[in-house]
Amino acid sequence: MGIRIPQSNVLSSVADKAITKEMHDGLGRAITTASSLEVKQGS
């Protein structure tokens, strides 16, 4: 008898990776926006 992994665990892992990527992408955009605002205020 082989080891069976419930399908929901696989789907949740894929969803977690997608959510993590979205969070990182959003954080990168927030940092870029904050940096450009600082530059504008400084000039």
Short mmCIF file of C-alpha atoms in Angstrom, two decimals:
data_model
loop_
_atom_site.label_atom_id
_atom_site.label_comp_id
_atom_site.label_asym_id
_atom_site.label_seq_id
_atom_site.Cartn_x
_atom_site.Cartn_y
_atom_site.Cartn_z
CA MET A 1 0.00 0.00 0.00
CA GLY A 2 1.51 3.33 -1.09
CA ILE A 3 1.38 6.56 0.83
CA ARG A 4 -1.48 8.76 -0.33
CA ILE A 5 -1.52 12.51 0.13
CA PRO A 6 -4.95 14.12 0.15
CA GLN A 7 -5.44 16.33 -2.90
CA SER A 8 -6.42 19.29 -0.71
CA ASN A 9 -2.90 19.40 0.78
CA VAL A 10 -1.40 19.74 -2.68
CA LEU A 11 -3.86 22.49 -3.63
CA SER A 12 -3.25 24.35 -0.38
CA SER A 13 0.49 24.23 -0.97
CA VAL A 14 0.03 25.74 -4.44
CA ALA A 15 -2.30 28.40 -3.01
CA ASP A 16 0.20 29.23 -0.24
CA LYS A 17 2.97 29.71 -2.79
CA ALA A 18 0.75 31.97 -4.92
CA ILE A 19 -0.26 34.05 -1.89
CA THR A 20 3.36 34.36 -0.75
CA LYS A 21 4.39 35.55 -4.22
CA GLU A 22 1.58 38.14 -4.24
CA MET A 23 2.70 39.41 -0.83
CA HIS A 24 6.31 39.73 -2.00
CA ASP A 25 5.25 41.47 -5.21
CA GLY A 26 3.05 43.89 -3.25
CA LEU A 27 5.85 44.62 -0.79
CA GLY A 28 8.22 45.35 -3.66
CA ARG A 29 5.72 47.79 -5.17
CA ALA A 30 5.20 49.49 -1.79
CA ILE A 31 8.96 49.94 -1.31
CA THR A 32 9.34 51.33 -4.84
CA THR A 33 6.46 53.77 -4.27
CA ALA A 34 7.83 54.90 -0.90
CA SER A 35 11.28 55.43 -2.40
CA SER A 36 9.94 57.50 -5.29
CA LEU A 37 7.85 59.61 -2.89
CA GLU A 38 10.95 60.32 -0.78
CA VAL A 39 12.86 61.40 -3.88
CA LYS A 40 10.03 63.75 -4.92
CA GLN A 41 9.83 65.30 -1.45
CA GLY A 42 13.60 65.79 -1.36
CA SER A 43 13.71 67.75 -4.61
#
